[in-house]
PDB file of C-alpha atoms in Angstrom:
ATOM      1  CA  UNK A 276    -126.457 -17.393 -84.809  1.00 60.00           C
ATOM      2  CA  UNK A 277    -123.131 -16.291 -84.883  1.00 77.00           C
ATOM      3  CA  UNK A 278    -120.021 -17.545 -82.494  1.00 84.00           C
ATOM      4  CA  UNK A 279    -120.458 -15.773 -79.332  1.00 89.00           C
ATOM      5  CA  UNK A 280    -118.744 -16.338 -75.806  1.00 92.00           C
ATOM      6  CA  UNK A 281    -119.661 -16.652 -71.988  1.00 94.00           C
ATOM      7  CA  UNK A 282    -118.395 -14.222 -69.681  1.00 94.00           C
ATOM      8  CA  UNK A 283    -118.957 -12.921 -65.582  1.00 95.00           C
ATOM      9  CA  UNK A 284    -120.621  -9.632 -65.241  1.00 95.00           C
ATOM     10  CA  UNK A 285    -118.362  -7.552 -62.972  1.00 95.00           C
ATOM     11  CA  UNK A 286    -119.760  -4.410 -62.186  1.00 94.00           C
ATOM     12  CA  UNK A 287    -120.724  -0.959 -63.891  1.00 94.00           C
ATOM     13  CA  UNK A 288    -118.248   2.574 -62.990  1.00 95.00           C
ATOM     14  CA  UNK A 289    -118.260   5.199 -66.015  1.00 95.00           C
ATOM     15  CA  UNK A 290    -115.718   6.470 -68.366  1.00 92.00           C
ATOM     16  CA  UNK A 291    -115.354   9.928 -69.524  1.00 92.00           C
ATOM     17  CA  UNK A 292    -115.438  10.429 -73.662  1.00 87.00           C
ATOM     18  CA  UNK A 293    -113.142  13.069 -75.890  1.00 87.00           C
ATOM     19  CA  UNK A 294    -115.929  15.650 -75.045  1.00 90.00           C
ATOM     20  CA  UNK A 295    -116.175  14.698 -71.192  1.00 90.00           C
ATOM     21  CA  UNK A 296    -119.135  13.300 -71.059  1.00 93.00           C
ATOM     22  CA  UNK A 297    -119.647  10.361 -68.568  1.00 94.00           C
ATOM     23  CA  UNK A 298    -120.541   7.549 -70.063  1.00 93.00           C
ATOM     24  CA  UNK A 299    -121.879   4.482 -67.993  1.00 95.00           C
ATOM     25  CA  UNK A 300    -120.127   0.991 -68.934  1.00 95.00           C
ATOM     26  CA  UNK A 301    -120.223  -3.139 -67.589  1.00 95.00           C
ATOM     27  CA  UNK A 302    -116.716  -4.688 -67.169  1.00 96.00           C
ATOM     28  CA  UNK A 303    -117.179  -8.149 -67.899  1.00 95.00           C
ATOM     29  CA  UNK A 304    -114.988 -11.155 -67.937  1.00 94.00           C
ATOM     30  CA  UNK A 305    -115.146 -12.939 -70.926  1.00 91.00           C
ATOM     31  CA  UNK A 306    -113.259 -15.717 -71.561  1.00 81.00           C
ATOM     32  CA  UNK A 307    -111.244 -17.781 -72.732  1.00 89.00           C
ATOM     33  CA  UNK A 308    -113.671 -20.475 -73.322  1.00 90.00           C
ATOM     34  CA  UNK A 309    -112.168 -23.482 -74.786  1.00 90.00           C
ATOM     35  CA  UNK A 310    -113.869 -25.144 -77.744  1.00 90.00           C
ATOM     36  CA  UNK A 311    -115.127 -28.623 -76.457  1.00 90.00           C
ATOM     37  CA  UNK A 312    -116.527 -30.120 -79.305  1.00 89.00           C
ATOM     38  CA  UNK A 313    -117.383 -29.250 -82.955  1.00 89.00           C
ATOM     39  CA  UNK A 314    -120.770 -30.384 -84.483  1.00 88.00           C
ATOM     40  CA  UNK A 315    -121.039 -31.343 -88.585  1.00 87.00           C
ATOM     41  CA  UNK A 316    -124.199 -31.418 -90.847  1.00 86.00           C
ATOM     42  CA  UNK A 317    -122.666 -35.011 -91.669  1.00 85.00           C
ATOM     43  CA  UNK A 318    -122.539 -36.463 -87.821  1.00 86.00           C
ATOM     44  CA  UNK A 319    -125.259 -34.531 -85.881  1.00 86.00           C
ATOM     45  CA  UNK A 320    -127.623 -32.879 -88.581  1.00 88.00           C
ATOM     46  CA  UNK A 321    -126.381 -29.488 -88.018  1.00 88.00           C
ATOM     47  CA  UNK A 322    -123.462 -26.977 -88.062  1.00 87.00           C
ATOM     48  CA  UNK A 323    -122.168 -26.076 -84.237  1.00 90.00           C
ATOM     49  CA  UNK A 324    -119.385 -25.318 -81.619  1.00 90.00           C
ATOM     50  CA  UNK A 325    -119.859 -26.109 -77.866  1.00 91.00           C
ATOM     51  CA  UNK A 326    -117.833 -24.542 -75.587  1.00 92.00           C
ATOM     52  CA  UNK A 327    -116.901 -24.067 -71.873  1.00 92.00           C
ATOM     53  CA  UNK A 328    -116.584 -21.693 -69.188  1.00 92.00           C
ATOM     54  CA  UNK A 329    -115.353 -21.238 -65.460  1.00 90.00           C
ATOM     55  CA  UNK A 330    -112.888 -24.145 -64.584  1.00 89.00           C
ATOM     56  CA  UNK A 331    -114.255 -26.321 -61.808  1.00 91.00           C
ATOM     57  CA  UNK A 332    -113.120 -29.166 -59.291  1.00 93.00           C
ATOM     58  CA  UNK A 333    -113.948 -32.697 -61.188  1.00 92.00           C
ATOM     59  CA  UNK A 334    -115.204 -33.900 -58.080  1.00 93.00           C
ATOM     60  CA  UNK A 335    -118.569 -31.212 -59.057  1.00 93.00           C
ATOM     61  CA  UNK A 336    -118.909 -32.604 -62.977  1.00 92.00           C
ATOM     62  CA  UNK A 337    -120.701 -36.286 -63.433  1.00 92.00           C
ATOM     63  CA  UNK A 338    -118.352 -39.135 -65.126  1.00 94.00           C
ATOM     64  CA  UNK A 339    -120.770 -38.529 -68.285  1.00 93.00           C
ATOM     65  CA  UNK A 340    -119.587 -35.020 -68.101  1.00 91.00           C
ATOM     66  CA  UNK A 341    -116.420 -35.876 -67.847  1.00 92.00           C
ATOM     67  CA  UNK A 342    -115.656 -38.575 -70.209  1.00 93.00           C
ATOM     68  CA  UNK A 343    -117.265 -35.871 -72.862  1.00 91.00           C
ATOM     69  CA  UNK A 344    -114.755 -33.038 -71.928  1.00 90.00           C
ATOM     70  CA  UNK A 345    -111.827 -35.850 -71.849  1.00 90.00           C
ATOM     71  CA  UNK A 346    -112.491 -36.221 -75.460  1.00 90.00           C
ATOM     72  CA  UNK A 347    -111.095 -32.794 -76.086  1.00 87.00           C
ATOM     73  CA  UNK A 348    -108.609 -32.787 -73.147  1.00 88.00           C
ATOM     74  CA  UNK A 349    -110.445 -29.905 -71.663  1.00 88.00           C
ATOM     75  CA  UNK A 350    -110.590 -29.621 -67.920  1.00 89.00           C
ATOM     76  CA  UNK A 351    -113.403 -30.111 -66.154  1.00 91.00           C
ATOM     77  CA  UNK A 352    -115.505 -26.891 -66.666  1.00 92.00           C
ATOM     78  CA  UNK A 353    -118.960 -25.843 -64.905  1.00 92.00           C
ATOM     79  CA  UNK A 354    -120.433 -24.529 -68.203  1.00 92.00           C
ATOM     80  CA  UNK A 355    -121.497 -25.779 -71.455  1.00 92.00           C
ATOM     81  CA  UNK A 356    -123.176 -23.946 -74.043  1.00 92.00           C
ATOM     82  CA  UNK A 357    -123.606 -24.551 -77.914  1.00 91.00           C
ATOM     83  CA  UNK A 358    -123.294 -21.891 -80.601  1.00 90.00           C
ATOM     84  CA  UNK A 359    -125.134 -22.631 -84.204  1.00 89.00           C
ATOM     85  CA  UNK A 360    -122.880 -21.573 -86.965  1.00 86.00           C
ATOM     86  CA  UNK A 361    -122.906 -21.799 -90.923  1.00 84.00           C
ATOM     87  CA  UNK A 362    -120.028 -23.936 -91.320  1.00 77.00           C
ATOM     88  CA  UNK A 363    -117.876 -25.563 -88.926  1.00 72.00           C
ATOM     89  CA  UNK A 364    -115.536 -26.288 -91.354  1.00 73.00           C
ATOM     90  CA  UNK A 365    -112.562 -23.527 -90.512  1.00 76.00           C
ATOM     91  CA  UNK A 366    -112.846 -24.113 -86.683  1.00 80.00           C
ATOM     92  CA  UNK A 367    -109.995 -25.492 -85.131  1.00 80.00           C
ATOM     93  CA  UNK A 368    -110.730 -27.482 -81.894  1.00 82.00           C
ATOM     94  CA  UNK A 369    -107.854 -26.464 -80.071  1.00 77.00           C
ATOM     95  CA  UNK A 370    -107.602 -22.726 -80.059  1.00 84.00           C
ATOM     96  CA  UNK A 371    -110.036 -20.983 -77.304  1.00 87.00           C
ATOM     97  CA  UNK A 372    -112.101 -18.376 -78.072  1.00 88.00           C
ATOM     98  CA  UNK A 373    -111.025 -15.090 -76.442  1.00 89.00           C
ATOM     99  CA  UNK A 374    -112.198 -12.004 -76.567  1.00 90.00           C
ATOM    100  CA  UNK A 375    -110.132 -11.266 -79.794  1.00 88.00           C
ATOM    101  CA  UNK A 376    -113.455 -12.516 -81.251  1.00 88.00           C
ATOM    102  CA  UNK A 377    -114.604  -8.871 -81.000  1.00 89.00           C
ATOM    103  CA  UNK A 378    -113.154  -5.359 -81.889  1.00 88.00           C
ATOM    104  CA  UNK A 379    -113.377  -2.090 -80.403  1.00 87.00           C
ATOM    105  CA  UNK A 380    -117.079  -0.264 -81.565  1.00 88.00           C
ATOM    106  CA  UNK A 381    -118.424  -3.600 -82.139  1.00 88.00           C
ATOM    107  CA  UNK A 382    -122.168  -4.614 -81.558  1.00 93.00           C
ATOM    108  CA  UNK A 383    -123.018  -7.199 -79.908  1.00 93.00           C
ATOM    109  CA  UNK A 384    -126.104  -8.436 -77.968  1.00 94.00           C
ATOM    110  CA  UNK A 385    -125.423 -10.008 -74.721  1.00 94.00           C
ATOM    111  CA  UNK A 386    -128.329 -12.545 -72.747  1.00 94.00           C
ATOM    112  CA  UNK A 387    -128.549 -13.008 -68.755  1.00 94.00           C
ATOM    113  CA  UNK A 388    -130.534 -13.559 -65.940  1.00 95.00           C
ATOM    114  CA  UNK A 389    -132.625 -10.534 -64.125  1.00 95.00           C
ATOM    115  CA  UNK A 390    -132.329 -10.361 -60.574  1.00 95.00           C
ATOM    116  CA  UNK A 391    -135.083 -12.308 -58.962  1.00 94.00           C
ATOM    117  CA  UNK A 392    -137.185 -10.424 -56.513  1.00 94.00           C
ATOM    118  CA  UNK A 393    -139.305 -13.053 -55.187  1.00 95.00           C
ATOM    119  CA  UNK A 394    -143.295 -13.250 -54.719  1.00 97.00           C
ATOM    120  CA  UNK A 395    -143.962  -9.332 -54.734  1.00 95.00           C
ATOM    121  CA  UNK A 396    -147.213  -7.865 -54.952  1.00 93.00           C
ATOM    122  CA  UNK A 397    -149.183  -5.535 -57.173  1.00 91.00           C
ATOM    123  CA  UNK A 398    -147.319  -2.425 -56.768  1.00 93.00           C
ATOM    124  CA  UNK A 399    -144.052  -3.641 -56.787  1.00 94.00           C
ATOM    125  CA  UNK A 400    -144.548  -6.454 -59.610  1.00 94.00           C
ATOM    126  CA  UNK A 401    -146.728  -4.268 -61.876  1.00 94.00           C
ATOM    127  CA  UNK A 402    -146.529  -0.817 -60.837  1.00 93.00           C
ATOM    128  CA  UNK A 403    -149.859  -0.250 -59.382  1.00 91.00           C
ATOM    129  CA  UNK A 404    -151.221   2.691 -57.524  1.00 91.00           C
ATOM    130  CA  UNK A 405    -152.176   2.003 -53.918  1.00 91.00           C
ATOM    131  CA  UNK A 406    -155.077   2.696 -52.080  1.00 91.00           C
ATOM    132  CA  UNK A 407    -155.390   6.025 -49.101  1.00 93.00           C
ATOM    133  CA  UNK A 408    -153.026   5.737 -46.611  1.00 94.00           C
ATOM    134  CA  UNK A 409    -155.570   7.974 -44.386  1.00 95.00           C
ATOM    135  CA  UNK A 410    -159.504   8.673 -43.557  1.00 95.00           C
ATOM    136  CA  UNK A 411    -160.254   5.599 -42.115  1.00 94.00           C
ATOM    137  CA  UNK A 412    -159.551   3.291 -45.542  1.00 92.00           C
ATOM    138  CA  UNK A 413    -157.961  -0.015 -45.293  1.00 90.00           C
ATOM    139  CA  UNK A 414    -156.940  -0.577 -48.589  1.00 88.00           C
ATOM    140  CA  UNK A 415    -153.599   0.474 -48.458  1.00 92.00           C
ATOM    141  CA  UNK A 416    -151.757  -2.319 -50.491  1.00 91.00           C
ATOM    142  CA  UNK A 417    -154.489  -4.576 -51.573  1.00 89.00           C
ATOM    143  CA  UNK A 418    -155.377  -5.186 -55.321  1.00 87.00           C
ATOM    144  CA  UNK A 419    -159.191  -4.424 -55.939  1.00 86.00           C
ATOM    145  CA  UNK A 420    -161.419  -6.351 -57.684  1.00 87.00           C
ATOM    146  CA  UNK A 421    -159.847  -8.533 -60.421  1.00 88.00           C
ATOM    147  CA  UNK A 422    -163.333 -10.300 -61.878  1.00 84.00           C
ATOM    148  CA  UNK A 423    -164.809  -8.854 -64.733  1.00 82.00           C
ATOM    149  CA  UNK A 424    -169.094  -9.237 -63.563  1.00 85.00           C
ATOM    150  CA  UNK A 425    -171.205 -11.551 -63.767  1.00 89.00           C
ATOM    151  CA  UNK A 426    -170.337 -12.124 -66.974  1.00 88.00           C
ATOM    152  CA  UNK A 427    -168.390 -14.138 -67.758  1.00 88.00           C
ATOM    153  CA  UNK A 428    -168.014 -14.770 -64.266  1.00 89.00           C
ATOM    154  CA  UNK A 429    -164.407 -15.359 -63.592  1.00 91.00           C
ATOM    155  CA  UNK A 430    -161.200 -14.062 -63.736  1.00 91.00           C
ATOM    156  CA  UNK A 431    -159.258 -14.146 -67.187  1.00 92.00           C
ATOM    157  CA  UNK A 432    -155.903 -15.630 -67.558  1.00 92.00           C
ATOM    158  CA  UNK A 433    -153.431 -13.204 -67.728  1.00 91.00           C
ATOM    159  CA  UNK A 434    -154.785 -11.086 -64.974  1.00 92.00           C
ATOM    160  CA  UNK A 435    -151.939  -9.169 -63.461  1.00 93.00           C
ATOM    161  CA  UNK A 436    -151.694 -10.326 -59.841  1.00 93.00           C
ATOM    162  CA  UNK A 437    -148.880 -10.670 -56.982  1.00 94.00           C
ATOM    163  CA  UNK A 438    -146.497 -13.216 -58.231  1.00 95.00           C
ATOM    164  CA  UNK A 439    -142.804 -14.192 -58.741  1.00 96.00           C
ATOM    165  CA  UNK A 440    -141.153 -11.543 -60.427  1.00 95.00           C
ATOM    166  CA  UNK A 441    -137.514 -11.277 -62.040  1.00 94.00           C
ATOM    167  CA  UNK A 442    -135.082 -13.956 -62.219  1.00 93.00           C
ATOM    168  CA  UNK A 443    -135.778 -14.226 -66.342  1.00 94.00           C
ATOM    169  CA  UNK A 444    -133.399 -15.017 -69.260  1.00 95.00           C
ATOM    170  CA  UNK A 445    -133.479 -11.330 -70.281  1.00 95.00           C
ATOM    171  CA  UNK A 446    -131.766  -9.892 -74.228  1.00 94.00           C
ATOM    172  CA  UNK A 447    -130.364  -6.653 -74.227  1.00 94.00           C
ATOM    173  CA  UNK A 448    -130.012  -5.765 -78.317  1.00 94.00           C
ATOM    174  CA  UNK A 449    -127.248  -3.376 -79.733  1.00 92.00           C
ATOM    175  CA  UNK A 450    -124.831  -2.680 -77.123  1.00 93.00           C
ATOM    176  CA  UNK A 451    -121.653  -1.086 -78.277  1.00 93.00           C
ATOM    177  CA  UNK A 452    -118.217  -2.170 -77.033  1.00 93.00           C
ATOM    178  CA  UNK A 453    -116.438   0.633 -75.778  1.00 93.00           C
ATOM    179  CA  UNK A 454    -113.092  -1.267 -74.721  1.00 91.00           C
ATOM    180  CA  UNK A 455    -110.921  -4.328 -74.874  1.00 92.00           C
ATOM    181  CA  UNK A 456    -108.452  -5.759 -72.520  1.00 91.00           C
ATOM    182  CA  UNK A 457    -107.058  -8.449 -74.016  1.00 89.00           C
ATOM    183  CA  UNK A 458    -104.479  -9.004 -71.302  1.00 90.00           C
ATOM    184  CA  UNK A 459    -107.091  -9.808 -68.461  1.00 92.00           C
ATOM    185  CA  UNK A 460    -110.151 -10.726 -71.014  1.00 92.00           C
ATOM    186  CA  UNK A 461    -112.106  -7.947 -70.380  1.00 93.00           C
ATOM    187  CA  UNK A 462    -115.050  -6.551 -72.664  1.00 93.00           C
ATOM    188  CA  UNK A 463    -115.938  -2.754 -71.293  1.00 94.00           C
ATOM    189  CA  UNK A 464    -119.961  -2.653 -72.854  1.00 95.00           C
ATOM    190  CA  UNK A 465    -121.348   0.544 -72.837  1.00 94.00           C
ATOM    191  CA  UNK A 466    -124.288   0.588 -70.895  1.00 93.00           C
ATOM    192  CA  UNK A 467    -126.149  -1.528 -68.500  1.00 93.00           C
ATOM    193  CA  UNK A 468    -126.658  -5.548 -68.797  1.00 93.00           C
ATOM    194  CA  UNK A 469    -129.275  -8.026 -66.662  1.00 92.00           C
ATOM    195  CA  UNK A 470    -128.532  -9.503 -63.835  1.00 92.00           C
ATOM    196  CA  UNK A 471    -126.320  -9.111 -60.986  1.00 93.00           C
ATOM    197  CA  UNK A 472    -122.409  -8.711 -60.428  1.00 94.00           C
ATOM    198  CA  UNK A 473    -121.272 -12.352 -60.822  1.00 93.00           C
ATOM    199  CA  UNK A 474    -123.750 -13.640 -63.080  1.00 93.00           C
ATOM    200  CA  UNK A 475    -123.221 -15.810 -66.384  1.00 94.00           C
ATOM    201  CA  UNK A 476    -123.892 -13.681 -69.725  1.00 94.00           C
ATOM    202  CA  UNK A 477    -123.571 -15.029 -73.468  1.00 94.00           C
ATOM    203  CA  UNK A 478    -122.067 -12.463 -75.853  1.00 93.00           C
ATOM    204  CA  UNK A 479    -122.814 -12.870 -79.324  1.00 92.00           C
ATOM    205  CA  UNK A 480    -122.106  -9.894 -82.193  1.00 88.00           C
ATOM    206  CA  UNK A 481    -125.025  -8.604 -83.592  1.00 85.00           C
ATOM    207  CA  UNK A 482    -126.117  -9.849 -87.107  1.00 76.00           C
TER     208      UNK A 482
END
């Protein structure tokens, strides 16, 4: 894995390209996270940076927590999240990571959370058909049969059923940066990215 950062989805709005085209695009906030400690093959068995996002009040981190970012002088910070590298060798400790990491046309892959739906049934969850709506039936919304006979005589695992769907640590592969505002660390991601407005995503470039 290569040195990524954490960054706020803000919204989607579209762009127009040299030929006029709309093109859909996610603003996110990215940045600055500040490095808060640096991990060695020789003292932890492995090459890594942790960093940290979205300054908090210190009354919200745990004196562990806090002792730890103290080390570093970093404030207290809601988010921690390690990043394997190669060699941590050339990484200084006191320069953030902004979203300078990254250049325009880049590709990166960026990781979030789906928006959770809840317990939602068949159609909704799996895209079922439903039942008649009319002619007397009363299977409308219900599932049908989910055994499979007498033999074997019960219902295999996997069986789609109603169930909790959404809320899942969700990829998206090869997404091309269209934009960068370095003033207000903004990346401008062509395309759409999991999870709602306001949610934590992990950008790393794409190896």
């Amino acid at each position: 894995m290569s040195i990524g950062i954490l960054g706020t989805k803000l919204g989607m709005t579209q762009i127009f390209d040299e030929t006029g085209n709309a093109v859909p695009v996610t603003i996110i906030q990215a940045g600055p996270c500040p490095i808060t400690q640096i991990k060695t093959q020789s003292t932890d068995g492995y090459d890594a940076i942790q960093v940290g996002y979205k300054e908090t009040k210190t009354k919200n981190l745990t004196k562990a927590e806090l002792g730890h970012l103290a080390k570093t002088n970093s404030p207290a910070l809601k988010v921690l999240q390690e990043f394997i590298v190669n060699t941590a060798d050339s990484i200084e400790i006191d320069k953030p990571i902004t979203v300078e990491l990254f250049n325009d046309n880049d590709t990166v892959n960026i990781q979030g959370y789906s928006i959770g739906r809840g317990f939602s049934g068949y159609q909704k969850r799996h895209n079922f058909a439903r039942g008649p709506m009319s002619h007397g039936s009363k299977n409308h919304r219900i599932p049908g049969s989910i055994g499979a006979g007498s033999t074997p005589g019960r219902v295999y695992p996997g069986t789609r059923m109603a169930g909790r769907k959404g809320g899942n640590k969700v990829t998206i592969r090869g997404l091309k940066i269209v934009k960068i505002d370095s003033e207000r660390n903004l990346l401008i991601v062509k395309g759409s990215i999991p999870g709602r407005p306001g949610g934590l995503l992990t950008i790393t470039k794409k190896v």
